[in-house]
Short mmCIF file of C-alpha atoms in Angstrom, two decimals:
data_model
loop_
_atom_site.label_atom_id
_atom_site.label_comp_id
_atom_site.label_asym_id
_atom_site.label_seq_id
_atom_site.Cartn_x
_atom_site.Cartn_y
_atom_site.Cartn_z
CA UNK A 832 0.46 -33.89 18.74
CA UNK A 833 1.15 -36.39 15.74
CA UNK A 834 3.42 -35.75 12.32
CA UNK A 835 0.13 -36.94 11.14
CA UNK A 836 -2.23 -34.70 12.49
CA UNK A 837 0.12 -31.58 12.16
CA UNK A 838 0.53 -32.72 8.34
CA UNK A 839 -3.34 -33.21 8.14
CA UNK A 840 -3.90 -29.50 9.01
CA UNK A 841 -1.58 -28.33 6.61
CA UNK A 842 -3.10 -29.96 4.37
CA UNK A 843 -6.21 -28.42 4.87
CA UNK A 844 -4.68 -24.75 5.33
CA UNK A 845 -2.59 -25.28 1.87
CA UNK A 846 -6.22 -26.04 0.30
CA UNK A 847 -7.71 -22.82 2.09
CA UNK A 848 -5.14 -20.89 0.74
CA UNK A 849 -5.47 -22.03 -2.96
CA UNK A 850 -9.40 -21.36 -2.69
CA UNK A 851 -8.87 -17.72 -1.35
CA UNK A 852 -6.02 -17.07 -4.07
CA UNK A 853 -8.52 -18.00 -6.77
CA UNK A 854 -10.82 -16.22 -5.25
CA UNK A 855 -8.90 -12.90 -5.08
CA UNK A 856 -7.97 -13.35 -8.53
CA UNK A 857 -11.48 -13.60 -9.72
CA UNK A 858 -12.30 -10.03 -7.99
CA UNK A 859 -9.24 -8.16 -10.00
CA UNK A 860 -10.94 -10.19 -13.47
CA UNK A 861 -14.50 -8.31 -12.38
CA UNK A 862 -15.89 -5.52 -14.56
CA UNK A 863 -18.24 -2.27 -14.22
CA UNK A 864 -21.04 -2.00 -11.44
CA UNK A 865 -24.57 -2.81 -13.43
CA UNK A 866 -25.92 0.22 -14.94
CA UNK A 867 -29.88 -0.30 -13.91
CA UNK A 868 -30.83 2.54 -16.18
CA UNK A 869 -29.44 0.32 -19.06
CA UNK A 870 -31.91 -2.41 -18.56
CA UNK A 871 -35.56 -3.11 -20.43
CA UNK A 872 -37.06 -4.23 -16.70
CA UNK A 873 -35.51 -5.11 -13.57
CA UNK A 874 -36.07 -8.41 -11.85
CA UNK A 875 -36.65 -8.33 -7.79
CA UNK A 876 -36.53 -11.47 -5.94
CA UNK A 877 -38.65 -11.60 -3.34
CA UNK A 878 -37.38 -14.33 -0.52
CA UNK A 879 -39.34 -15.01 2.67
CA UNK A 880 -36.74 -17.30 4.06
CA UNK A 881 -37.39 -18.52 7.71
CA UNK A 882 -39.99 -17.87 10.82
CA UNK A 883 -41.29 -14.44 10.44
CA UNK A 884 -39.15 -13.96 6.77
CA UNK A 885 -42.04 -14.68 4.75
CA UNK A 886 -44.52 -12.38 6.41
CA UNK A 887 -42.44 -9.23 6.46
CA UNK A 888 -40.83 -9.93 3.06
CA UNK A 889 -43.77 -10.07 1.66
CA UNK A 890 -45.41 -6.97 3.19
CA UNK A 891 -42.28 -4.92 2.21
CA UNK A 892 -42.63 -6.01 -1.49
CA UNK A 893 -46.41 -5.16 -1.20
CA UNK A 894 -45.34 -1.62 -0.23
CA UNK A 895 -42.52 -1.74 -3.20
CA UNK A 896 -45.43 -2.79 -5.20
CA UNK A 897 -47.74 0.16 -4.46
CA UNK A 898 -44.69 2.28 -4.98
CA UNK A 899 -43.85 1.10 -8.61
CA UNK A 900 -47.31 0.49 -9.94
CA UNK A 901 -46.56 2.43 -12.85
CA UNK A 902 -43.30 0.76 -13.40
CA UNK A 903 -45.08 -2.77 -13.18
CA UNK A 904 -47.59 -1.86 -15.33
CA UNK A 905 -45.62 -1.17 -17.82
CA UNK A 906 -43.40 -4.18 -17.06
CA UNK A 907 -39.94 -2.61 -16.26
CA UNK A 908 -40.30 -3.96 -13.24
CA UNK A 909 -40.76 -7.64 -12.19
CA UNK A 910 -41.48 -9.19 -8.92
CA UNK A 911 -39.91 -13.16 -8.60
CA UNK A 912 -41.19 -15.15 -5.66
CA UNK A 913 -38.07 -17.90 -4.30
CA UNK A 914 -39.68 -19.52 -1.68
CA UNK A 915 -37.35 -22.65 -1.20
CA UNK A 916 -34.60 -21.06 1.06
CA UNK A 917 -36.32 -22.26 4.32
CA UNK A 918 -33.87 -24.34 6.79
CA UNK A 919 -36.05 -27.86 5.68
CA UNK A 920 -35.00 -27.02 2.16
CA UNK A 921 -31.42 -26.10 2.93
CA UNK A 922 -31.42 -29.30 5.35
CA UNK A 923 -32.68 -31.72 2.71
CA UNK A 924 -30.06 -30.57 -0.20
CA UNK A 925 -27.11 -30.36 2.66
CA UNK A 926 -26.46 -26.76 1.33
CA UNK A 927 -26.75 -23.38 2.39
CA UNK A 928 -28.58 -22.59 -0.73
CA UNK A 929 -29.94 -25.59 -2.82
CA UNK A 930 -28.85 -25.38 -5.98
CA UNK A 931 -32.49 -24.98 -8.03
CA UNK A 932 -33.05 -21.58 -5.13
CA UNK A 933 -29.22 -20.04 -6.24
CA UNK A 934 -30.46 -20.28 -9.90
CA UNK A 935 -33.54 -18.71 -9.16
CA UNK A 936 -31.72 -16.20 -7.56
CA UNK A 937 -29.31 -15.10 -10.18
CA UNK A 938 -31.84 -14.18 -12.49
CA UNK A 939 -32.75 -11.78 -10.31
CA UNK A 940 -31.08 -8.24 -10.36
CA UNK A 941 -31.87 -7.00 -6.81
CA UNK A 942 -32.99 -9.27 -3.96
CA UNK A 943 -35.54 -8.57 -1.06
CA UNK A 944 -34.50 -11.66 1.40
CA UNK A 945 -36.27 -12.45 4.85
CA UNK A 946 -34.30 -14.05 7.68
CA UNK A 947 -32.60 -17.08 7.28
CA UNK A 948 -31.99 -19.71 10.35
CA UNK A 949 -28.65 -20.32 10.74
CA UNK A 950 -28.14 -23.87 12.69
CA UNK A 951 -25.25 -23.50 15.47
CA UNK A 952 -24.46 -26.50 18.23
CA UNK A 953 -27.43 -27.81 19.80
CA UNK A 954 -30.12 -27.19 17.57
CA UNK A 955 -31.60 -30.47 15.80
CA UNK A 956 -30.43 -28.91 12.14
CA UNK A 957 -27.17 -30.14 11.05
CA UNK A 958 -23.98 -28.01 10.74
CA UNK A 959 -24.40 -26.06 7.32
CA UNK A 960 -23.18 -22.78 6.31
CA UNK A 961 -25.03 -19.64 7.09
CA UNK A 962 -27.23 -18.97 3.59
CA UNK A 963 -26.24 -15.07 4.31
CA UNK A 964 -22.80 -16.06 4.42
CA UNK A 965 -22.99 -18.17 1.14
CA UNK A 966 -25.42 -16.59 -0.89
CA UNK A 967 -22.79 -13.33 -0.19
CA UNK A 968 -19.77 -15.03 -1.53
CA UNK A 969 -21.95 -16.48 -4.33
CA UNK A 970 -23.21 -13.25 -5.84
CA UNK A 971 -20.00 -11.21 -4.51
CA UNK A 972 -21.88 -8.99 -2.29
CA UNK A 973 -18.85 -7.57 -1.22
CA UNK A 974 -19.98 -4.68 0.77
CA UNK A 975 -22.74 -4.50 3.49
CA UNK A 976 -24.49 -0.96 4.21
CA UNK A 977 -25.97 0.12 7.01
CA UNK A 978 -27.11 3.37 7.71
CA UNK A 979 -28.68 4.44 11.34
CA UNK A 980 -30.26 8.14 11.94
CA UNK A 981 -31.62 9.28 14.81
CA UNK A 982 -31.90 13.02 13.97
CA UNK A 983 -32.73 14.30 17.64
CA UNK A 984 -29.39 12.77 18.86
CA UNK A 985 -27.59 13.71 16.41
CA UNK A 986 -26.87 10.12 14.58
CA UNK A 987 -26.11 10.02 11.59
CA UNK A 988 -24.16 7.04 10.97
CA UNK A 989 -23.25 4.80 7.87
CA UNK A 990 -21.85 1.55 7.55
CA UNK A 991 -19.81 -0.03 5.30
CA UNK A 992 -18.67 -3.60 6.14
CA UNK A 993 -16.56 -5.60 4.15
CA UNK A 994 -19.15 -8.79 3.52
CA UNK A 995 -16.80 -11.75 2.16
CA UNK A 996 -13.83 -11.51 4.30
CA UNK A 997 -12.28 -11.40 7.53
CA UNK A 998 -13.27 -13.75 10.03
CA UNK A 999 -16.46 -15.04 8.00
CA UNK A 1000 -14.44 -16.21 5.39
CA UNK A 1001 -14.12 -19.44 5.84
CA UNK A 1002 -15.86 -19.61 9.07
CA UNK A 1003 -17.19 -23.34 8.13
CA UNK A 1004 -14.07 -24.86 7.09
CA UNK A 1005 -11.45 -24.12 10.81
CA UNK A 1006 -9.34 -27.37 11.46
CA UNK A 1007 -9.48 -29.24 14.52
CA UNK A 1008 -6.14 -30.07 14.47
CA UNK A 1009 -6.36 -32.77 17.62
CA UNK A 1010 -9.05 -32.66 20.28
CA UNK A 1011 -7.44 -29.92 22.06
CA UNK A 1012 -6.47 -27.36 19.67
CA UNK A 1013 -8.44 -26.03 17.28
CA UNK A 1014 -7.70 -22.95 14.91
CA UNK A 1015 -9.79 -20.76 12.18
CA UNK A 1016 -8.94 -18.24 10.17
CA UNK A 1017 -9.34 -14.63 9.11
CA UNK A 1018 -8.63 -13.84 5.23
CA UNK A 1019 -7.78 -10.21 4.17
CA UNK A 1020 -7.07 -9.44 0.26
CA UNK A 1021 -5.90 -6.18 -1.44
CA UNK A 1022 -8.91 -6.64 -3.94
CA UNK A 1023 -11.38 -6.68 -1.48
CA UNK A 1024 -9.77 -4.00 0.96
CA UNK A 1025 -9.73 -1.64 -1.66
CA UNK A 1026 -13.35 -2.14 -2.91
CA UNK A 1027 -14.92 -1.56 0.16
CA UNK A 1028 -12.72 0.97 1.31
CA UNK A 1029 -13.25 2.67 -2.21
CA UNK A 1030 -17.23 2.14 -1.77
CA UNK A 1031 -17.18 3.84 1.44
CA UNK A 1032 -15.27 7.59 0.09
CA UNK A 1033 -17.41 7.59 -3.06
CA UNK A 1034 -21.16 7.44 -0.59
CA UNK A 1035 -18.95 9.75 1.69
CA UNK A 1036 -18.14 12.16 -1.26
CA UNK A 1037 -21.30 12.09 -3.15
CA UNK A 1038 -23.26 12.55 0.24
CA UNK A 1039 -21.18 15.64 1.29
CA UNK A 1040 -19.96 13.38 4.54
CA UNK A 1041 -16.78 15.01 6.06
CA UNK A 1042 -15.52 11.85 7.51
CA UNK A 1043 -14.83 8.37 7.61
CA UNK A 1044 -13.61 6.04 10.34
CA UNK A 1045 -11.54 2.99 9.80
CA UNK A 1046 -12.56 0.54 12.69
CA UNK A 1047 -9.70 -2.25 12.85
CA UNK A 1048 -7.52 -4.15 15.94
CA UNK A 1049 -4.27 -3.51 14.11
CA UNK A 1050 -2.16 -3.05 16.70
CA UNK A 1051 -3.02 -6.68 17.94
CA UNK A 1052 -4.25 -8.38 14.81
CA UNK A 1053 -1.13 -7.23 13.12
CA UNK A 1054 -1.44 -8.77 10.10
CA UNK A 1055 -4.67 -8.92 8.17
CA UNK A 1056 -5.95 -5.68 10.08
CA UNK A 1057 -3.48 -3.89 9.57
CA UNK A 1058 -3.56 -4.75 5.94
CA UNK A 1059 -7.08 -3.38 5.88
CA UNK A 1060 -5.96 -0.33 7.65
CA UNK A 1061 -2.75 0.32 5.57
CA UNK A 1062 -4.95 0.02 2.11
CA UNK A 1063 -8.09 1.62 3.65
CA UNK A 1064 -5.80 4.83 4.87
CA UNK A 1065 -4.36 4.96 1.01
CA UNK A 1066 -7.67 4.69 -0.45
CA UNK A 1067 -8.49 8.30 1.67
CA UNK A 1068 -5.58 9.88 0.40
CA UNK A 1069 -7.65 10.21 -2.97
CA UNK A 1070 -10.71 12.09 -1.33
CA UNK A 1071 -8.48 14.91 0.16
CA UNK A 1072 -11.78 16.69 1.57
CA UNK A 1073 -12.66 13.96 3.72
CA UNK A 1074 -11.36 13.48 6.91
CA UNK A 1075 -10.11 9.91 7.84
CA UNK A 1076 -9.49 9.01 11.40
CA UNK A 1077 -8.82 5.31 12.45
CA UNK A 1078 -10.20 3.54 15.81
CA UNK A 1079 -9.84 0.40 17.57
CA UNK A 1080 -12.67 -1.79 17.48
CA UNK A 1081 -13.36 -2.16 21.27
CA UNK A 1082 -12.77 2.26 22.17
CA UNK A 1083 -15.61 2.40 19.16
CA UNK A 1084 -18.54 0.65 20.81
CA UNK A 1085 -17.57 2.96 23.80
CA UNK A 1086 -17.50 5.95 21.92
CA UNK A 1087 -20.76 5.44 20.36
CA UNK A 1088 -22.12 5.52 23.30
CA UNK A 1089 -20.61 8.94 24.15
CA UNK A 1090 -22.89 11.38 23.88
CA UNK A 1091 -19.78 13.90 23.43
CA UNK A 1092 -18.32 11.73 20.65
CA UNK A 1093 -20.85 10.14 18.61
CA UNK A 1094 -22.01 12.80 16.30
CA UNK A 1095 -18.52 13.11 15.06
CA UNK A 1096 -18.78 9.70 13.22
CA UNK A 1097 -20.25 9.54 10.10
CA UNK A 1098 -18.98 6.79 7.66
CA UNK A 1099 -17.57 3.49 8.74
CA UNK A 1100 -15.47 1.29 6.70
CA UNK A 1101 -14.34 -2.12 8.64
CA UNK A 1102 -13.83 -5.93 8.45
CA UNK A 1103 -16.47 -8.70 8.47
CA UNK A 1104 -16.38 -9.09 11.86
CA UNK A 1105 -16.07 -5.81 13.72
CA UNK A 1106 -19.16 -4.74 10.97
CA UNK A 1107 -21.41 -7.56 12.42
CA UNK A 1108 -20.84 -6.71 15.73
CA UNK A 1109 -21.29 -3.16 15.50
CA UNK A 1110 -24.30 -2.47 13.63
CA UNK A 1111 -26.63 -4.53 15.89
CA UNK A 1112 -25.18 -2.23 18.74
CA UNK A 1113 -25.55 0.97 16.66
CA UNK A 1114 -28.97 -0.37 15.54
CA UNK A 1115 -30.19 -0.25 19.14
CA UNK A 1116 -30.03 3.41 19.39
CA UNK A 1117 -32.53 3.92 15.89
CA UNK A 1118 -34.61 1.58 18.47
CA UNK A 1119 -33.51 -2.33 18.16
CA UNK A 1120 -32.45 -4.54 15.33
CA UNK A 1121 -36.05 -4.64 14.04
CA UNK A 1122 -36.19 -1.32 12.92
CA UNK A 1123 -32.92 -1.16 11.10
CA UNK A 1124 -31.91 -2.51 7.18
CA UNK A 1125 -29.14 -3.27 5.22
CA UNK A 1126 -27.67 -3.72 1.97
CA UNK A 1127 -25.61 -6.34 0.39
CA UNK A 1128 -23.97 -4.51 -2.75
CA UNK A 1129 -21.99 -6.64 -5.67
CA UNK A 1130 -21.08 -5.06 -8.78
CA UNK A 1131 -23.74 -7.25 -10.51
CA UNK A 1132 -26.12 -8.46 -8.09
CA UNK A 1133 -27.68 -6.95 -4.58
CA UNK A 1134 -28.97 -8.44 -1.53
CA UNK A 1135 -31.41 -6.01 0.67
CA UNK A 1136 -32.23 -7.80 4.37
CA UNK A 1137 -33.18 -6.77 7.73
CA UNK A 1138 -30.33 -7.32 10.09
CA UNK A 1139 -32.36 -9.53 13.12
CA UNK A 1140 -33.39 -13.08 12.82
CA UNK A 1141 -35.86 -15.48 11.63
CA UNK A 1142 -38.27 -15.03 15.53
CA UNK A 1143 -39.06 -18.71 15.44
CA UNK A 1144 -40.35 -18.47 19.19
CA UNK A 1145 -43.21 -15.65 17.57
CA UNK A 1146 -43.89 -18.30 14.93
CA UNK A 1147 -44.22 -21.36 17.71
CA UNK A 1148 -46.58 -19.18 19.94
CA UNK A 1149 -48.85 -18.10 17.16
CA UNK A 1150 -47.87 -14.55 16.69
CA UNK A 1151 -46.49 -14.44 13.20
CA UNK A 1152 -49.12 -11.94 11.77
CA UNK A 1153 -47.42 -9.29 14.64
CA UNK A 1154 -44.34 -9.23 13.35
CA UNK A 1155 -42.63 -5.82 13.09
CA UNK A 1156 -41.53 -5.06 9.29
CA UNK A 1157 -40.06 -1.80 9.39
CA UNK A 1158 -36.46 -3.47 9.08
CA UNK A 1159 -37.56 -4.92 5.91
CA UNK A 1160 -39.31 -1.47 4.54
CA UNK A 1161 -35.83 0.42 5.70
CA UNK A 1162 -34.10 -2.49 3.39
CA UNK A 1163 -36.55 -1.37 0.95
CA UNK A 1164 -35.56 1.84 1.23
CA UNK A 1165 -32.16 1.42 0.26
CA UNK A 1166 -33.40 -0.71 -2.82
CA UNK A 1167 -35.19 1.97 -4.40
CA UNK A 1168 -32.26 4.09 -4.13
CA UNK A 1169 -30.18 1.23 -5.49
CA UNK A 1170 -31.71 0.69 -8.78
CA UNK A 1171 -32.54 4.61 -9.54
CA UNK A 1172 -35.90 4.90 -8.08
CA UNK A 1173 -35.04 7.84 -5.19
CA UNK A 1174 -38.08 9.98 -5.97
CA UNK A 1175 -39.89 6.34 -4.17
CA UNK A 1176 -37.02 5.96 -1.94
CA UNK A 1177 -37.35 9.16 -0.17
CA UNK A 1178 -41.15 8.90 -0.34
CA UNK A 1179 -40.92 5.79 1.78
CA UNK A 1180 -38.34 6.86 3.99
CA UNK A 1181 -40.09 9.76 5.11
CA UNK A 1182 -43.45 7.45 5.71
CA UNK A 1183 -41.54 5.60 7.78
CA UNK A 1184 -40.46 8.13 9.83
CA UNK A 1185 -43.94 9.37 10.26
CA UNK A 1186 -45.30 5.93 10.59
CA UNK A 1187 -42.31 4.78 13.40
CA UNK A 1188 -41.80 8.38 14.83
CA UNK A 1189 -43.57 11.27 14.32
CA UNK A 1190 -47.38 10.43 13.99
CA UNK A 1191 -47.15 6.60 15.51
CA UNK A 1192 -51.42 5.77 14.67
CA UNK A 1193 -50.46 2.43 15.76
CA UNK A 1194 -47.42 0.83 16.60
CA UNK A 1195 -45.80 -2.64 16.49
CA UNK A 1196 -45.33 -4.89 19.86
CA UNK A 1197 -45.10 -8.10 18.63
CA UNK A 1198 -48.06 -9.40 20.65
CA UNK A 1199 -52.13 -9.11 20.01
CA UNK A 1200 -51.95 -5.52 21.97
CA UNK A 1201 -50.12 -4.07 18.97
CA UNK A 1202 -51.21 -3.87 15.26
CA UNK A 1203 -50.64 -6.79 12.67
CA UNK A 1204 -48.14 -6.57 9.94
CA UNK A 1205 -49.97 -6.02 7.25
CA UNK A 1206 -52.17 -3.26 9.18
CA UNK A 1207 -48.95 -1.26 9.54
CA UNK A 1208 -48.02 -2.07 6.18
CA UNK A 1209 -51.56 -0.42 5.32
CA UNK A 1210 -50.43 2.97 7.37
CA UNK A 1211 -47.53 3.30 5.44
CA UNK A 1212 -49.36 3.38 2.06
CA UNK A 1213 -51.84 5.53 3.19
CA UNK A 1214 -49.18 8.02 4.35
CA UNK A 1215 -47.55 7.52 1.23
CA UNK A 1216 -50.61 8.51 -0.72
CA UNK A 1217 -51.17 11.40 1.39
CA UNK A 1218 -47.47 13.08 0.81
#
């Protein structure tokens, strides 16, 4: 190795560290969460993204529709279709999110967002930035929620995951340093520790949940985990009726799937990375990543998404119109409860479980031998007209 290439790389890391300082300095200058209750209408964007994105986005807002008629009709609420996040678009403009699409979506309050395709080394799309991962840091969704129930296990599991950190980061920008060393980098700040940590005991609290969990590697990523463990086990110190405990990333995907254990976990709070990881597996037992939702919170804008991919292989083989939307509807879920509607929100949660669980009419399979999309979006709203 080279004075010159070692000097290059610091280069780049001194740069790195300047844009996260900023950065952590523009969270502290950040005010109130939106009041929604405040505002003359409320603006959701409705993007289809990628593959199957479009056709289960816009099912879900079809049901969100039927559930706010009244609201629309009197024009508090507003439905915005974005339709230019699709890889061609994102591929053309050599962004994550072309610039004309991140306007669009700031004038939205609340976002309903399909799957995005996220190129990675040998597809024929060239090496952009995930537009999860950007439109996150954009908006400052700082905190991604993801809540899995499976009441006859005795699941009942939320997580919080700290969205603009960690590992994810700067994910885009590691430094090959010379052609056999390459290094990234995982970013940890007091501002955004706190938040999320402070996120998670206020749901715990106001949901009468007895514990939460802080999921770290601290005692081998010393430094930035155990930062997020330090300020995440002060944070609990204010919510002296809650429980905290603290696990190890890799003895928590064992223990969740310990029958003995798992029902003693209820809220999650942990870094980008371990939260990515984690939810798909915990996902699995509510029955897969395409029945399962999440959140993207900010203080002034939110994200709602299901957690599995764009399908493209459904989309190349001509079975689109099968595609399962109940992650999308559980994403829609936690909308309704995010701008003040939970009357609607429990409503469709509880159609859902009928729909998915209880009654099951007709089911999803992804192939002609199930039922369409938009026939299961049908079910729903005729269970939700008959509770």
């Amino acid at each position: 190795m080279t004075d010159k290439q070692i000097n290059e790389a610091a280069e780049k890391f001194i740069q790195l560290i300047k844009e996260q300082d900023e950065r952590s300095e523009r969270i502290k200058a950040q005010g109130d969460f939106i009041d929604y209750s405040s505002l003359d209408r409320i603006i959701i964007g409705v993007c289809g993204g990628d593959g199957i994105g479009p056709i289960i986005t816009n099912e879900s807002a079809r049901v969100l529709a039927f559930l706010l008629k009244d609201e629309v009709e009197a024009g508090k609420v507003v439905f915005k279709t974005i339709d230019g996040l699709t890889i061609e678009n994102r591929v053309k403009a050599n962004k994550a999110i072309p610039d004309d699409v991140m306007e669009q979506l700031k004038q939205c309050h609340v976002i309903l967002k399909g799957p995005t395709t996220t190129p990675q080394a040998g597809d024929p799309w060239p090496n952009i930035e995930s537009a999860n991962v950007a439109m996150r840091k954009a908006l400052d969704l700082f905190a991604n929620v993801r809540p899995v129930k499976v009441p006859e296990e005795g699941i009942d599991w939320t997580f919080f995951r700290e969205n603009t950190e960690g590992a994810y980061a700067v994910g885009s920008k590691g430094i090959n340093v010379t052609d056999d060393l390459a290094m990234d980098f995982v970013v940890t700040t007091t501002e955004g520790s706190e938040r999320i940590a402070k996120l998670a005991y206020e749901y715990a609290r106001k949901n009468k949940k007895d514990r939460v969990s802080i999921i770290q590697k601290a005692n081998i990523i010393k430094t930035t985990d155990g930062k997020f463990l330090n300020i995440a086990k002060n944070i609990g110190k204010d919510y002296p009726e809650i429980t905290t405990d603290e696990w190890y990333i890799d003895i928590t995907t064992a223990k969740l799937i310990d029958k003995k254990r798992r029902t003693d976990f209820k809220v999650f709070v942990l870094p980008n990375l371990y939260g990515d990881i984690i939810t798909d597996e915990a996902a699995e037992f509510m029955g897969g990543v395409g029945t399962a939702g999440s959140a993207n919170i900010g203080k002034k804008y939110a994200m709602f998404e299901a957690i599995h991919g764009s399908a493209p292989r459904m989309i190349k083989e001509g079975r689109g119109q099968y595609a399962d939307p109940c992650s999308m509807l559980r994403a829609s879920v936690m909308l309704l409860s995010h701008i003040g509607k939970q009357e609607q929100a429990d409503k469709l949660e509880r159609a859902l479980d009928i729909c998915m669980y209880e009654e099951k009419k007709i089911g999803i399979t992804g192939r002609s031998d199930g039922c369409t999309c938009e026939e299961f979006g049908n079910y729903v709203m005729e269970t939700l007209s008959n509770l």
